[in-house]
XYZ file of C-alpha atoms in Angstrom:
553
model
C 174.219 122.087 155.132
C 175.594 119.055 156.886
C 177.482 121.265 159.343
C 174.203 122.872 160.478
C 172.902 119.585 161.876
C 173.452 118.432 165.460
C 173.767 114.751 166.401
C 173.305 112.898 169.680
C 174.266 109.223 169.994
C 173.012 106.372 172.183
C 169.461 107.742 172.426
C 166.508 105.415 173.124
C 163.179 105.655 171.323
C 160.722 105.505 174.252
C 157.447 106.451 172.553
C 156.079 102.965 173.237
C 156.836 100.895 176.372
C 159.267 97.969 176.317
C 161.163 99.379 173.307
C 164.893 99.215 173.966
C 166.164 100.224 170.561
C 169.147 102.577 170.627
C 169.892 105.010 167.848
C 171.078 108.476 166.865
C 169.124 111.762 167.056
C 169.641 114.311 164.281
C 168.323 117.883 164.579
C 168.252 120.125 161.524
C 166.262 122.900 159.919
C 163.825 120.331 158.457
C 162.942 118.863 161.849
C 164.003 116.099 164.229
C 165.011 112.591 163.164
C 165.950 109.377 164.924
C 167.587 106.371 163.269
C 168.086 102.979 164.896
C 171.646 101.782 165.225
C 172.853 98.735 163.344
C 171.166 95.583 164.653
C 168.585 97.521 166.710
C 165.669 97.449 164.241
C 164.596 93.954 165.341
C 163.232 95.395 168.599
C 160.888 97.627 166.566
C 159.177 94.833 164.662
C 155.445 94.649 165.300
C 155.343 98.128 166.878
C 153.199 100.899 165.412
C 154.605 104.390 166.011
C 153.392 107.386 163.962
C 156.193 108.620 161.717
C 158.352 105.494 162.063
C 159.268 103.776 158.800
C 160.338 100.152 158.706
C 162.501 98.219 158.051
C 164.865 101.212 157.948
C 164.024 102.100 161.560
C 163.823 105.846 160.893
C 161.557 108.280 162.771
C 161.114 111.583 160.904
C 159.345 114.515 162.607
C 158.836 117.506 160.300
C 159.398 121.017 161.611
C 155.931 122.250 160.685
C 154.321 119.413 162.710
C 156.160 120.222 165.966
C 154.245 122.032 168.729
C 156.400 121.885 171.885
C 159.727 120.505 173.063
C 160.322 119.611 176.701
C 163.408 118.544 178.667
C 162.953 116.503 181.842
C 164.549 113.962 184.150
C 163.746 110.328 183.282
C 164.846 106.841 184.326
C 167.534 106.733 181.618
C 169.117 110.051 182.550
C 167.355 112.903 180.740
C 164.700 112.823 178.053
C 163.272 114.970 175.270
C 159.484 115.098 174.945
C 158.282 116.089 171.475
C 154.641 117.250 171.326
C 153.110 117.113 167.852
C 150.285 119.292 166.577
C 148.117 116.203 165.973
C 148.298 115.274 169.688
C 150.992 112.592 169.372
C 153.752 112.542 171.967
C 157.198 111.147 171.131
C 159.797 110.350 173.782
C 163.569 110.243 173.301
C 165.558 109.137 176.365
C 169.228 108.687 177.180
C 170.568 112.253 177.094
C 173.118 113.340 179.660
C 173.098 116.535 181.708
C 175.901 117.923 179.537
C 173.684 117.568 176.419
C 171.217 120.187 177.636
C 173.035 123.304 176.429
C 173.893 121.799 173.031
C 170.275 120.666 172.571
C 168.861 124.047 173.670
C 171.157 125.946 171.277
C 170.296 123.596 168.415
C 166.571 124.061 168.952
C 166.864 127.850 169.123
C 169.127 128.078 166.070
C 167.648 125.414 163.779
C 164.003 125.074 164.753
C 162.887 128.676 164.461
C 159.960 129.620 166.678
C 160.469 126.785 169.184
C 162.199 126.804 172.551
C 163.319 123.969 174.787
C 161.175 124.013 177.930
C 162.502 122.591 181.182
C 160.125 120.517 183.242
C 160.983 120.094 186.924
C 159.605 116.853 188.367
C 158.374 116.753 191.956
C 160.429 114.356 194.038
C 158.810 114.971 197.432
C 157.173 111.576 197.385
C 153.812 112.887 198.549
C 150.735 110.870 197.606
C 148.339 113.831 197.568
C 148.138 116.564 194.999
C 146.019 117.930 192.155
C 145.186 116.238 188.817
C 145.392 118.412 185.700
C 144.144 117.367 182.284
C 145.833 118.467 179.076
C 144.537 116.937 175.872
C 144.587 113.155 176.484
C 147.067 113.176 179.396
C 146.402 113.537 183.109
C 149.256 115.078 185.115
C 149.346 114.622 188.870
C 150.911 117.719 190.418
C 152.391 118.277 193.872
C 153.032 121.929 194.782
C 152.363 122.845 191.132
C 155.157 120.566 189.960
C 154.374 117.432 187.931
C 154.874 114.151 189.736
C 153.696 111.662 187.071
C 151.622 111.466 183.894
C 148.815 109.054 183.020
C 148.094 108.793 179.278
C 144.326 108.518 178.861
C 144.852 106.455 175.715
C 146.083 103.605 177.952
C 142.969 103.619 180.182
C 140.665 100.647 179.635
C 138.163 101.191 182.443
C 137.304 103.459 185.344
C 134.869 102.918 188.202
C 133.619 104.544 191.349
C 134.881 102.084 193.942
C 132.931 104.009 196.589
C 131.654 107.547 197.055
C 135.159 108.989 197.502
C 137.359 106.514 195.606
C 137.946 106.252 191.841
C 139.773 103.318 190.291
C 141.485 103.551 186.899
C 142.395 100.346 185.065
C 144.905 100.314 182.242
C 145.165 98.254 179.124
C 146.936 94.899 179.531
C 150.721 94.936 179.225
C 151.655 95.302 175.593
C 155.046 93.768 176.204
C 153.489 90.332 175.636
C 153.089 91.240 171.943
C 156.843 91.601 171.523
C 159.260 88.724 171.118
C 161.125 89.456 174.318
C 161.747 87.529 177.501
C 161.682 88.785 181.076
C 159.217 91.605 180.437
C 159.062 93.682 183.650
C 155.943 94.267 185.700
C 153.561 96.977 184.544
C 150.989 99.075 186.392
C 147.465 97.777 185.716
C 145.385 99.794 188.212
C 145.632 102.938 190.300
C 143.097 104.350 192.785
C 142.533 107.954 193.787
C 140.834 109.130 196.955
C 138.861 112.262 196.051
C 137.154 113.782 199.125
C 134.567 116.517 199.313
C 131.773 117.794 197.099
C 131.508 120.429 194.408
C 128.785 122.445 192.668
C 129.899 122.462 189.087
C 128.344 123.895 185.968
C 128.953 120.487 184.412
C 125.874 119.207 186.198
C 123.769 121.863 184.539
C 125.337 121.308 181.126
C 124.507 117.647 181.276
C 120.836 118.405 181.916
C 118.603 117.599 178.983
C 116.032 120.274 179.923
C 117.095 123.907 179.891
C 114.420 124.676 182.441
C 116.208 122.458 184.966
C 119.436 124.389 184.513
C 118.586 127.224 186.833
C 121.499 129.011 188.467
C 119.922 128.848 191.881
C 119.252 125.085 191.671
C 122.807 123.786 191.258
C 123.134 120.397 192.937
C 126.063 119.360 195.028
C 127.845 116.332 193.623
C 130.803 114.457 194.976
C 134.177 115.481 193.664
C 134.920 111.818 193.010
C 132.021 111.498 190.557
C 133.175 114.604 188.673
C 136.718 113.200 188.495
C 135.317 109.839 187.331
C 133.262 111.480 184.554
C 136.279 113.492 183.408
C 138.376 110.328 183.121
C 135.654 108.662 181.054
C 135.424 111.636 178.697
C 139.171 112.023 178.221
C 139.756 108.285 177.829
C 136.975 108.038 175.221
C 135.087 105.472 177.302
C 131.729 107.212 176.890
C 130.960 106.474 173.263
C 127.651 107.723 171.881
C 125.057 104.950 171.765
C 123.901 106.006 168.306
C 127.302 105.058 166.869
C 126.991 101.425 167.932
C 126.089 98.571 165.612
C 123.526 97.212 168.062
C 122.591 97.566 171.717
C 121.218 94.853 174.014
C 119.559 96.245 177.143
C 119.297 94.780 180.645
C 121.021 91.470 179.914
C 121.305 89.224 182.965
C 124.952 88.436 183.609
C 125.811 85.624 186.022
C 129.547 86.433 185.910
C 130.193 89.213 186.788
C 126.845 89.310 188.520
C 124.325 91.992 187.601
C 122.346 93.379 184.685
C 124.339 95.088 181.962
C 123.688 96.963 178.742
C 125.850 95.628 175.913
C 126.853 98.078 173.184
C 128.483 96.460 170.152
C 130.791 98.791 168.197
C 132.883 98.035 165.145
C 136.082 97.125 167.047
C 135.015 96.663 170.662
C 132.046 96.151 172.952
C 131.003 98.026 176.062
C 129.523 96.347 179.110
C 127.689 99.032 181.087
C 126.297 98.309 184.535
C 125.178 100.402 187.473
C 128.626 100.351 189.083
C 131.111 98.979 186.573
C 131.742 99.866 182.957
C 133.982 97.748 180.720
C 135.464 98.354 177.298
C 136.453 95.017 175.734
C 138.255 94.905 172.350
C 137.122 92.054 170.139
C 140.649 90.675 169.920
C 140.387 89.844 173.633
C 137.524 87.412 172.919
C 138.981 83.905 172.669
C 136.033 81.474 172.855
C 132.240 81.457 172.496
C 129.926 78.806 173.990
C 126.143 78.458 173.836
C 124.736 75.723 176.101
C 121.350 75.001 177.730
C 120.890 74.891 181.485
C 119.666 71.601 182.976
C 116.207 73.105 183.652
C 115.708 73.437 179.857
C 114.186 76.880 180.498
C 117.331 79.000 180.195
C 120.333 79.270 177.894
C 123.839 80.314 178.877
C 126.048 82.246 176.479
C 129.683 82.157 177.639
C 132.429 84.463 176.342
C 136.056 83.549 177.075
C 138.358 86.565 177.540
C 142.118 86.893 177.530
C 143.159 89.059 179.265
C 140.260 88.862 181.722
C 138.289 91.829 182.974
C 138.836 92.905 186.573
C 136.854 94.226 189.510
C 139.469 95.270 192.031
C 141.486 92.140 192.817
C 138.928 89.801 191.208
C 139.581 88.610 187.673
C 136.850 87.353 185.361
C 138.194 85.318 182.412
C 134.632 84.491 181.299
C 131.403 86.401 180.789
C 128.357 84.222 181.501
C 125.074 85.627 180.151
C 121.741 83.956 180.886
C 118.636 84.153 178.696
C 115.104 82.835 178.920
C 114.879 80.232 176.189
C 111.499 81.364 174.824
C 112.206 85.118 174.896
C 112.164 86.539 171.367
C 113.009 90.009 170.082
C 113.195 91.930 166.836
C 116.606 93.596 166.464
C 117.949 95.897 163.735
C 121.684 96.265 163.132
C 123.269 99.589 162.173
C 126.031 98.950 159.639
C 126.257 102.679 158.841
C 127.730 103.528 162.257
C 131.153 104.008 160.671
C 133.328 102.718 157.889
C 134.685 99.872 159.999
C 131.162 98.653 160.826
C 130.428 97.895 157.183
C 132.940 95.063 157.157
C 130.600 93.079 159.433
C 127.695 93.276 156.959
C 128.947 90.169 155.160
C 128.712 88.012 158.311
C 125.478 89.463 159.735
C 121.955 90.305 158.603
C 120.465 93.787 159.017
C 117.384 92.407 160.811
C 116.775 89.535 163.231
C 113.502 88.265 164.676
C 114.211 85.157 166.731
C 115.127 84.106 170.304
C 117.272 86.723 172.001
C 120.018 84.276 172.980
C 120.385 83.267 169.342
C 120.651 86.907 168.200
C 123.304 87.772 170.798
C 125.361 84.657 170.005
C 125.148 85.303 166.245
C 126.211 88.944 166.585
C 129.158 88.044 168.842
C 130.239 85.394 166.357
C 130.001 87.830 163.443
C 131.914 90.741 164.968
C 134.633 88.677 166.662
C 135.144 86.071 163.937
C 135.328 83.323 166.568
C 133.752 79.879 166.277
C 130.562 79.378 168.276
C 130.498 76.035 170.141
C 126.934 74.820 170.713
C 127.393 71.596 172.627
C 127.962 68.136 171.177
C 126.112 64.908 170.497
C 126.574 63.886 174.136
C 123.362 63.127 175.982
C 123.116 62.291 179.663
C 120.831 59.767 181.311
C 117.895 62.183 181.141
C 118.715 63.403 177.640
C 120.425 66.655 178.637
C 123.674 67.990 177.141
C 125.269 68.420 180.564
C 125.460 66.593 183.861
C 125.182 68.084 187.321
C 128.422 68.132 189.288
C 130.278 70.166 191.889
C 133.739 71.683 191.667
C 134.924 72.076 195.255
C 131.998 73.828 196.965
C 130.431 75.213 193.771
C 127.530 73.439 192.107
C 127.234 73.640 188.357
C 126.921 71.712 185.127
C 129.667 69.782 183.341
C 129.270 69.823 179.544
C 131.227 67.233 177.529
C 131.913 69.009 174.218
C 133.560 67.900 170.993
C 137.044 69.058 171.973
C 136.869 69.558 175.712
C 134.842 69.853 178.910
C 133.048 73.019 179.980
C 131.974 73.659 183.582
C 129.538 76.518 184.234
C 128.397 78.845 185.585
C 130.771 79.434 188.507
C 133.642 79.013 188.410
C 133.581 78.814 184.624
C 136.237 76.391 183.425
C 137.141 74.974 180.013
C 139.367 71.880 179.843
C 140.545 70.892 176.314
C 140.979 67.181 175.597
C 144.581 67.819 174.571
C 145.466 68.881 178.137
C 143.956 65.820 179.836
C 146.367 63.007 180.710
C 143.705 60.712 182.200
C 140.410 60.727 184.059
C 140.109 58.837 187.348
C 136.771 57.486 188.587
C 136.493 57.738 192.384
C 134.067 56.209 194.894
C 132.807 53.585 192.500
C 133.217 50.637 194.906
C 130.210 49.572 196.941
C 130.348 49.803 200.733
C 128.025 50.160 203.677
C 128.448 53.955 203.672
C 128.497 54.440 199.901
C 125.537 52.961 198.072
C 127.065 54.102 194.783
C 124.450 56.772 194.190
C 127.152 59.256 193.156
C 130.752 59.115 192.008
C 133.603 61.568 191.378
C 135.739 62.414 188.369
C 139.335 63.527 188.747
C 141.027 65.127 185.729
C 144.780 64.482 185.691
C 146.296 67.234 183.559
C 149.512 67.423 181.578
C 151.754 69.527 183.834
C 148.906 71.653 185.211
C 146.527 71.771 188.148
C 144.269 68.729 188.487
C 140.503 69.137 188.786
C 138.023 66.968 190.680
C 134.283 67.025 190.038
C 132.199 65.392 192.770
C 128.602 64.258 193.421
C 127.879 63.051 189.900
C 124.789 60.860 189.646
C 125.737 57.209 189.093
C 123.206 57.005 186.246
C 125.466 59.290 184.173
C 128.388 56.862 184.197
C 127.390 54.828 181.163
C 127.002 57.881 178.904
C 130.270 59.369 180.206
C 132.096 56.118 179.588
C 130.798 55.979 176.016
C 131.801 59.608 175.457
C 135.343 59.067 176.730
C 135.735 55.912 174.701
C 134.591 57.746 171.586
C 137.131 60.549 172.153
C 139.963 58.166 173.186
C 140.308 59.606 176.698
C 142.135 57.325 179.128
C 139.954 56.192 182.045
C 141.347 54.884 185.334
C 139.949 53.648 188.631
C 140.900 55.111 191.978
C 142.283 51.846 193.416
C 144.038 50.711 190.292
C 144.994 53.616 188.096
C 146.084 51.303 185.285
C 142.713 49.678 184.698
C 139.558 51.183 183.248
C 136.343 51.277 185.247
C 132.975 50.063 184.002
C 129.544 49.654 185.516
C 128.426 47.444 182.648
C 126.942 44.156 183.766
C 126.062 45.551 187.223
C 122.419 45.935 188.227
C 122.577 49.482 189.536
C 118.912 49.600 190.603
C 118.882 46.483 192.744
C 119.545 47.206 196.420
C 119.570 43.506 197.153
C 122.266 42.808 194.582
C 124.198 45.819 195.886
C 124.006 44.359 199.404
C 125.321 41.003 198.201
C 128.155 42.766 196.374
C 128.994 44.619 199.575
C 128.999 41.375 201.581
C 131.277 39.707 199.048
C 133.688 42.647 199.187
C 133.793 42.502 202.997
C 134.345 38.742 202.973
C 137.174 38.991 200.454
C 138.812 41.803 202.442
C 138.617 39.811 205.661
C 140.127 36.748 204.017
C 143.002 38.844 202.723
C 143.773 39.924 206.290
C 143.673 36.339 207.601
C 140.414 36.777 209.533
C 137.952 33.907 209.700
C 134.855 35.159 207.931
C 132.664 32.130 208.738
C 129.414 32.162 210.715
C 130.350 33.267 214.228
C 127.142 31.847 215.737
C 128.142 28.306 214.755
C 131.180 28.286 217.036
C 131.464 28.568 220.795
C 133.296 31.590 222.120
C 135.551 30.005 224.747
C 136.885 33.353 225.961
C 133.492 34.765 226.894
C 132.775 35.036 230.643
C 129.374 36.334 231.766
C 129.547 39.489 233.841
C 133.155 40.172 232.869
C 134.299 43.814 233.012
C 135.684 43.425 229.494
C 132.253 43.544 227.902
C 131.802 47.229 228.810
C 131.701 49.271 225.595
C 134.863 51.236 225.123
C 133.069 54.529 224.469
C 131.624 54.385 228.003
C 134.883 53.389 229.724
C 137.147 56.389 230.189
C 140.034 54.163 231.348
C 139.846 51.925 228.292
C 143.151 51.485 226.468
C 143.074 50.089 222.973
C 145.467 47.214 222.340
C 146.290 48.801 219.004
C 147.375 52.167 220.496
C 150.737 53.149 219.112
C 150.377 50.770 216.171
C 149.786 52.891 213.088
C 149.164 49.860 210.949
């Protein structure tokens, strides 16, 4: 029986991307097998491939489960595509052109009922063609020859960018899950221009009323919208609402801006807006924050995402939801949606009747298993949990939390204490132009970009200083970055005292430069001559030349 089997060496298992494990292909009457070569099983660790057994590194495909076999040109020479009856596609790359006849004869002789199909790839390089859908794969064809395939299982989102343009976003690169360096770039988005309109029966089928589905009343719809709906159906992005655990309707989202419906499923959530539709797995949720806005009328619920969601070239690493603080709702959770949904019953209640922001935060915490951060014991001058500040040109609120600083709403930024080297207080010295009504905070980071928050009310300094002292954060001044800054002992509300402090600072600065700071009226100015041309103000004298011109110091 051993003589009836055919072997091919140095073949790559390419079912999943970034797998560079070489092995041997064995074809026999029982089916097709692949076994990793010695020392190659390490590259398969952490990878889930149907039919692959570990740690042996053996892929066994039974004859009765095979549907089609296809030979085509690939990056590593030639490849064998094995289509299974359950819809799975396995890829074996690394064959040479001389292997074709041996492989074709082996399939015909050993795998009765199957033939080796040859697939000719279009190499014209055209960027226009026709998309065809087969099962969960979209094939882009040029002159009826396939140019490339897009597996719908890798699609994470699709949107109508405009009336004739459809964008398709793919799941984040899975190479980051493997213990490999120098992972190559991976396609994350592709856009198709789909011109024209069509009158399809799909429009009538989608109608809820049979009376509206009259043959003579077919509406013209754009071909792009039909293509967009097909992508959503094939990629399983249009889940039925009844299968969700809970749905929150018309939630105001500050980032990305708009109102969205939030559907919570057992393993992911869907964010559905008028233009954009996102499918976010729960494992992408990294942090949860619930903080009040300074007006005390609204609450912000912030969800940290990694990888972030995208709208074209814009990336959103945080979702910022806003709620009216006094808005209450009664919400029922559906733990019978599927088997996986029942695992959340231990962390959640079947019924909630409380403020909406509290329900949403509790459900997110239960389904994601992440800790919900609800502020700290910090209180500003007016008793609020945050202080008003600006990051560059964006106004927002800076929240000192137990283990870091949170700035919201836009741009949302979280700075852990562990990444802060020191905090520098700027513009704390009194002067004629700065009455010390505001000051700035500069965050010096450990090997990362520094951040500077400006226009912070001077009344917040005392509470910030106490907070940083409590959390052992190093504080520096702008002029002397080795000494801490303190307003303690200074009467911040006395303009008169502030004026005297300013005068003292000017006097000390003049003395340091060797300038007599005494009363000028008590001495006679011997150089003054009445009517002299020198007393003309320099801004009115176009021929005036400063004596300090050319002296940078």
